[in-house]
Amino acid sequence: MNYLYLDTVTSTNDYAKRNIDLISDKTVVYTSNQTKGRGRFNRLWVDLGQENLFISIVLKPSLNFNNSYSCLTQYTGLKLAQTFVEYGVTPNIKWPNDILINGKKISGILAETVYKDRVLKGIIVGVGINLNANEEDFAKIDKAVTSLNIETNSEIDKNTFLKSFINIFSEDYDAFLQKGFLFIKDDYEKYINFIGKEISITNINDKFTGTAEKITDDGAIVISGKKFYTGDIL
């Protein structure tokens, strides 16, 4: 992986999209100061200070879209969970794009595909990670959130965490592209805890409630017999 550090940026994903032709495959664009970070459906990602990480991994696996690419969010979630385990905590994956610790969000993922003239220019996997924060920082956020320093009772070196995560991400990346979600399914399922429970899922304006039955071989979730590829679990 190559690394590109930015002192300040509105959004690492937006920067990567604007400069996609200039950024090489397997480049990690990262910053500690992101002024207009966003999550899925253009939700605001709140900046908790410069000891946290905002990352965009620029990937250019081919000029055409492969089905395995649609599960890069799940792949990244698994690799983040495995990184958190190295710090002695127990993460859970909230399908498809959040990591929770003790029921509180610590990381979110936003994958975006860039096309120009029907040619796949790249896939940008954005990751926001709460590494160091104070309890009072969370007052500005209307959801249950946490940070790694709070969960471990120790300050986290953001550069050490970044390198560990990228190393873990890189280990199986090429094999995942070839084999798809089924290659990581068993490991992925170790980090989910909602199977068999009643959950609700929203997708833009629609909401569906039922029992979470399984994760399919292509990374979707089945709720009371209905299959979802996108959505937010409530």
mmCIF file of C-alpha atoms in Angstrom, residues 14-217:
data_model
loop_
_atom_site.group_PDB
_atom_site.id
_atom_site.type_symbol
_atom_site.label_atom_id
_atom_site.label_comp_id
_atom_site.label_asym_id
_atom_site.label_seq_id
_atom_site.Cartn_x
_atom_site.Cartn_y
_atom_site.Cartn_z
ATOM 1 C CA ASP A 14 -14.319 13.453 -1.868
ATOM 2 C CA TYR A 15 -10.611 14.189 -2.337
ATOM 3 C CA ALA A 16 -10.006 10.695 -3.675
ATOM 4 C CA LYS A 17 -12.933 10.971 -6.103
ATOM 5 C CA ARG A 18 -11.757 14.331 -7.444
ATOM 6 C CA ASN A 19 -8.231 13.034 -7.946
ATOM 7 C CA ILE A 20 -8.985 9.449 -8.900
ATOM 8 C CA ASP A 21 -6.934 9.620 -12.115
ATOM 9 C CA LEU A 22 -3.863 10.844 -10.224
ATOM 10 C CA ILE A 23 -3.979 8.345 -7.369
ATOM 11 C CA SER A 24 -2.478 4.905 -7.907
ATOM 12 C CA ASP A 25 -4.076 1.590 -7.012
ATOM 13 C CA LYS A 26 -3.844 0.575 -3.345
ATOM 14 C CA THR A 27 -3.282 4.075 -1.996
ATOM 15 C CA VAL A 28 -4.366 5.036 1.513
ATOM 16 C CA VAL A 29 -5.457 8.679 1.695
ATOM 17 C CA TYR A 30 -5.686 9.694 5.343
ATOM 18 C CA THR A 31 -6.011 12.677 7.635
ATOM 19 C CA SER A 32 -6.700 13.585 11.238
ATOM 20 C CA ASN A 33 -8.594 16.767 10.351
ATOM 21 C CA GLN A 34 -11.668 16.243 8.193
ATOM 22 C CA THR A 35 -14.020 19.232 8.090
ATOM 23 C CA LYS A 36 -17.018 17.799 6.207
ATOM 24 C CA GLY A 37 -16.885 14.065 6.729
ATOM 25 C CA ARG A 38 -19.948 12.068 5.778
ATOM 26 C CA GLY A 39 -21.329 8.599 6.112
ATOM 27 C CA ARG A 40 -23.899 6.684 4.127
ATOM 28 C CA PHE A 41 -26.879 8.657 2.749
ATOM 29 C CA ASN A 42 -24.793 11.846 3.236
ATOM 30 C CA ARG A 43 -25.027 11.703 7.031
ATOM 31 C CA LEU A 44 -22.528 13.879 8.872
ATOM 32 C CA TRP A 45 -19.510 12.175 10.469
ATOM 33 C CA VAL A 46 -18.571 14.226 13.523
ATOM 34 C CA ASP A 47 -14.867 15.027 13.921
ATOM 35 C CA LEU A 48 -13.788 14.211 17.486
ATOM 36 C CA GLY A 49 -10.295 15.681 17.201
ATOM 37 C CA GLN A 50 -6.912 15.144 15.612
ATOM 38 C CA GLU A 51 -6.074 11.930 17.437
ATOM 39 C CA ASN A 52 -8.631 10.041 15.366
ATOM 40 C CA LEU A 53 -8.437 8.681 11.824
ATOM 41 C CA PHE A 54 -10.219 9.318 8.561
ATOM 42 C CA ILE A 55 -9.093 6.998 5.778
ATOM 43 C CA SER A 56 -9.945 6.420 2.130
ATOM 44 C CA ILE A 57 -8.461 3.336 0.500
ATOM 45 C CA VAL A 58 -8.294 3.798 -3.271
ATOM 46 C CA LEU A 59 -8.598 0.513 -5.131
ATOM 47 C CA LYS A 60 -8.359 -0.047 -8.885
ATOM 48 C CA PRO A 61 -8.746 -3.807 -9.327
ATOM 49 C CA SER A 62 -10.012 -3.710 -12.941
ATOM 50 C CA LEU A 63 -11.779 -1.593 -15.555
ATOM 51 C CA ASN A 64 -15.021 -3.537 -15.121
ATOM 52 C CA PHE A 65 -17.127 -4.164 -12.038
ATOM 53 C CA ASN A 66 -16.885 -7.617 -10.479
ATOM 54 C CA ASN A 67 -19.557 -8.949 -8.117
ATOM 55 C CA SER A 68 -17.022 -9.343 -5.318
ATOM 56 C CA TYR A 69 -16.482 -5.569 -5.286
ATOM 57 C CA SER A 70 -19.987 -5.027 -3.926
ATOM 58 C CA CYS A 71 -18.895 -6.706 -0.680
ATOM 59 C CA LEU A 72 -15.828 -4.562 -0.053
ATOM 60 C CA THR A 73 -17.742 -2.890 2.774
ATOM 61 C CA GLN A 74 -18.185 -6.244 4.500
ATOM 62 C CA TYR A 75 -14.554 -7.164 3.840
ATOM 63 C CA THR A 76 -13.363 -3.883 5.346
ATOM 64 C CA GLY A 77 -15.645 -4.355 8.357
ATOM 65 C CA LEU A 78 -14.161 -7.764 9.022
ATOM 66 C CA LYS A 79 -10.607 -6.449 8.784
ATOM 67 C CA LEU A 80 -11.423 -3.563 11.119
ATOM 68 C CA ALA A 81 -12.954 -5.959 13.624
ATOM 69 C CA GLN A 82 -9.827 -8.118 13.492
ATOM 70 C CA THR A 83 -7.705 -5.026 14.116
ATOM 71 C CA PHE A 84 -9.751 -4.039 17.151
ATOM 72 C CA VAL A 85 -9.316 -7.539 18.576
ATOM 73 C CA GLU A 86 -5.562 -6.913 18.691
ATOM 74 C CA TYR A 87 -6.317 -4.168 21.235
ATOM 75 C CA GLY A 88 -8.091 -6.570 23.565
ATOM 76 C CA VAL A 89 -11.672 -5.475 22.883
ATOM 77 C CA THR A 90 -14.627 -7.433 21.536
ATOM 78 C CA PRO A 91 -16.112 -5.797 18.424
ATOM 79 C CA ASN A 92 -19.360 -6.602 16.662
ATOM 80 C CA ILE A 93 -20.207 -5.884 13.044
ATOM 81 C CA LYS A 94 -23.501 -4.085 12.515
ATOM 82 C CA TRP A 95 -24.318 -5.122 8.960
ATOM 83 C CA PRO A 96 -23.247 -3.811 6.596
ATOM 84 C CA ASN A 97 -20.959 -0.946 7.508
ATOM 85 C CA ASP A 98 -20.563 -0.195 11.230
ATOM 86 C CA ILE A 99 -18.349 -1.586 13.977
ATOM 87 C CA LEU A 100 -19.682 -1.566 17.530
ATOM 88 C CA ILE A 101 -18.026 -2.178 20.864
ATOM 89 C CA ASN A 102 -20.316 -2.785 23.833
ATOM 90 C CA GLY A 103 -23.227 -1.762 21.619
ATOM 91 C CA LYS A 104 -21.685 1.613 20.752
ATOM 92 C CA LYS A 105 -20.457 2.720 17.346
ATOM 93 C CA ILE A 106 -16.698 3.092 17.022
ATOM 94 C CA SER A 107 -16.239 3.000 13.256
ATOM 95 C CA GLY A 108 -18.190 3.479 10.043
ATOM 96 C CA ILE A 109 -17.471 2.569 6.428
ATOM 97 C CA LEU A 110 -18.537 4.267 3.194
ATOM 98 C CA ALA A 111 -17.623 2.562 -0.089
ATOM 99 C CA GLU A 112 -18.100 4.521 -3.325
ATOM 100 C CA THR A 113 -17.592 3.476 -6.943
ATOM 101 C CA VAL A 114 -16.251 5.947 -9.509
ATOM 102 C CA TYR A 115 -17.058 5.606 -13.217
ATOM 103 C CA LYS A 116 -16.049 7.769 -16.153
ATOM 104 C CA ASP A 117 -17.433 7.055 -19.613
ATOM 105 C CA ARG A 118 -18.667 3.670 -18.379
ATOM 106 C CA VAL A 119 -15.155 2.714 -17.312
ATOM 107 C CA LEU A 120 -14.547 1.766 -13.686
ATOM 108 C CA LYS A 121 -11.961 4.265 -12.486
ATOM 109 C CA GLY A 122 -11.793 2.943 -8.952
ATOM 110 C CA ILE A 123 -13.487 2.024 -5.707
ATOM 111 C CA ILE A 124 -12.976 4.249 -2.689
ATOM 112 C CA VAL A 125 -13.462 2.681 0.737
ATOM 113 C CA GLY A 126 -13.795 5.396 3.352
ATOM 114 C CA VAL A 127 -13.355 4.591 7.038
ATOM 115 C CA GLY A 128 -13.834 6.799 10.087
ATOM 116 C CA ILE A 129 -12.393 5.473 13.336
ATOM 117 C CA ASN A 130 -12.810 6.885 16.850
ATOM 118 C CA LEU A 131 -9.467 6.219 18.468
ATOM 119 C CA ASN A 132 -9.115 8.928 21.111
ATOM 120 C CA ALA A 133 -11.966 10.961 22.558
ATOM 121 C CA ASN A 134 -13.449 12.236 25.808
ATOM 122 C CA GLU A 135 -16.895 11.368 27.095
ATOM 123 C CA GLU A 136 -17.934 15.014 26.715
ATOM 124 C CA ASP A 137 -17.085 14.845 23.010
ATOM 125 C CA PHE A 138 -20.004 12.478 22.525
ATOM 126 C CA ALA A 139 -22.554 15.037 23.716
ATOM 127 C CA LYS A 140 -22.683 16.451 20.171
ATOM 128 C CA ILE A 141 -23.678 13.060 18.729
ATOM 129 C CA ASP A 142 -27.245 11.752 18.968
ATOM 130 C CA LYS A 143 -26.257 8.056 18.855
ATOM 131 C CA ALA A 144 -24.430 5.717 21.216
ATOM 132 C CA VAL A 145 -20.751 6.022 20.302
ATOM 133 C CA THR A 146 -17.420 5.160 21.838
ATOM 134 C CA SER A 147 -13.698 5.350 21.146
ATOM 135 C CA LEU A 148 -10.862 2.874 21.507
ATOM 136 C CA ASN A 149 -9.074 4.797 24.252
ATOM 137 C CA ILE A 150 -12.232 4.733 26.389
ATOM 138 C CA GLU A 151 -12.708 1.001 25.821
ATOM 139 C CA THR A 152 -9.068 0.174 26.621
ATOM 140 C CA ASN A 153 -8.381 2.886 29.216
ATOM 141 C CA SER A 154 -5.263 3.885 27.322
ATOM 142 C CA GLU A 155 -4.257 6.398 24.671
ATOM 143 C CA ILE A 156 -4.069 4.949 21.153
ATOM 144 C CA ASP A 157 -1.261 5.760 18.750
ATOM 145 C CA LYS A 158 -3.117 6.509 15.528
ATOM 146 C CA ASN A 159 -0.198 5.701 13.209
ATOM 147 C CA THR A 160 0.342 2.317 14.832
ATOM 148 C CA PHE A 161 -3.360 1.539 14.490
ATOM 149 C CA LEU A 162 -3.386 2.646 10.846
ATOM 150 C CA LYS A 163 -0.450 0.434 9.886
ATOM 151 C CA SER A 164 -1.912 -2.554 11.726
ATOM 152 C CA PHE A 165 -5.281 -2.134 10.014
ATOM 153 C CA ILE A 166 -3.807 -1.718 6.544
ATOM 154 C CA ASN A 167 -1.569 -4.756 7.012
ATOM 155 C CA ILE A 168 -4.575 -6.860 8.033
ATOM 156 C CA PHE A 169 -6.648 -5.426 5.172
ATOM 157 C CA SER A 170 -3.942 -6.293 2.646
ATOM 158 C CA GLU A 171 -3.394 -9.890 3.775
ATOM 159 C CA ASP A 172 -6.476 -11.396 2.112
ATOM 160 C CA TYR A 173 -7.436 -8.639 -0.313
ATOM 161 C CA ASP A 174 -6.340 -10.335 -3.547
ATOM 162 C CA ALA A 175 -7.885 -13.658 -2.548
ATOM 163 C CA PHE A 176 -11.123 -11.897 -1.619
ATOM 164 C CA LEU A 177 -11.335 -10.237 -5.041
ATOM 165 C CA GLN A 178 -11.024 -13.628 -6.709
ATOM 166 C CA LYS A 179 -13.340 -15.619 -4.419
ATOM 167 C CA GLY A 180 -15.851 -13.050 -3.148
ATOM 168 C CA PHE A 181 -17.763 -12.879 0.118
ATOM 169 C CA LEU A 182 -17.912 -16.641 0.565
ATOM 170 C CA PHE A 183 -14.149 -16.558 1.158
ATOM 171 C CA ILE A 184 -14.637 -14.506 4.357
ATOM 172 C CA LYS A 185 -18.143 -15.560 5.360
ATOM 173 C CA ASP A 186 -17.180 -17.871 8.240
ATOM 174 C CA ASP A 187 -14.896 -15.261 9.778
ATOM 175 C CA TYR A 188 -17.428 -12.494 9.190
ATOM 176 C CA GLU A 189 -20.169 -14.393 11.009
ATOM 177 C CA LYS A 190 -18.015 -14.600 14.139
ATOM 178 C CA TYR A 191 -18.493 -10.853 14.621
ATOM 179 C CA ILE A 192 -22.261 -10.570 14.165
ATOM 180 C CA ASN A 193 -24.685 -11.047 17.055
ATOM 181 C CA PHE A 194 -28.101 -10.276 15.594
ATOM 182 C CA ILE A 195 -28.978 -13.596 13.927
ATOM 183 C CA GLY A 196 -32.196 -14.974 15.436
ATOM 184 C CA LYS A 197 -33.213 -11.579 16.851
ATOM 185 C CA GLU A 198 -35.986 -9.254 15.766
ATOM 186 C CA ILE A 199 -34.519 -6.241 14.001
ATOM 187 C CA SER A 200 -35.684 -3.383 11.802
ATOM 188 C CA ILE A 201 -33.966 -2.290 8.618
ATOM 189 C CA THR A 202 -34.428 0.996 6.774
ATOM 190 C CA ASN A 203 -33.552 1.864 3.203
ATOM 191 C CA ILE A 204 -34.153 5.539 2.358
ATOM 192 C CA ASN A 205 -37.873 5.870 3.280
ATOM 193 C CA ASP A 206 -38.797 2.212 3.725
ATOM 194 C CA LYS A 207 -38.709 0.248 6.975
ATOM 195 C CA PHE A 208 -39.034 -3.501 7.458
ATOM 196 C CA THR A 209 -39.135 -5.410 10.749
ATOM 197 C CA GLY A 210 -38.623 -9.137 11.178
ATOM 198 C CA THR A 211 -36.301 -11.845 12.417
ATOM 199 C CA ALA A 212 -32.702 -11.796 11.167
ATOM 200 C CA GLU A 213 -32.211 -15.269 9.711
ATOM 201 C CA LYS A 214 -28.802 -15.355 8.048
ATOM 202 C CA ILE A 215 -26.082 -13.713 6.010
ATOM 203 C CA THR A 216 -26.091 -15.142 2.490
ATOM 204 C CA ASP A 217 -23.093 -16.358 0.492
#
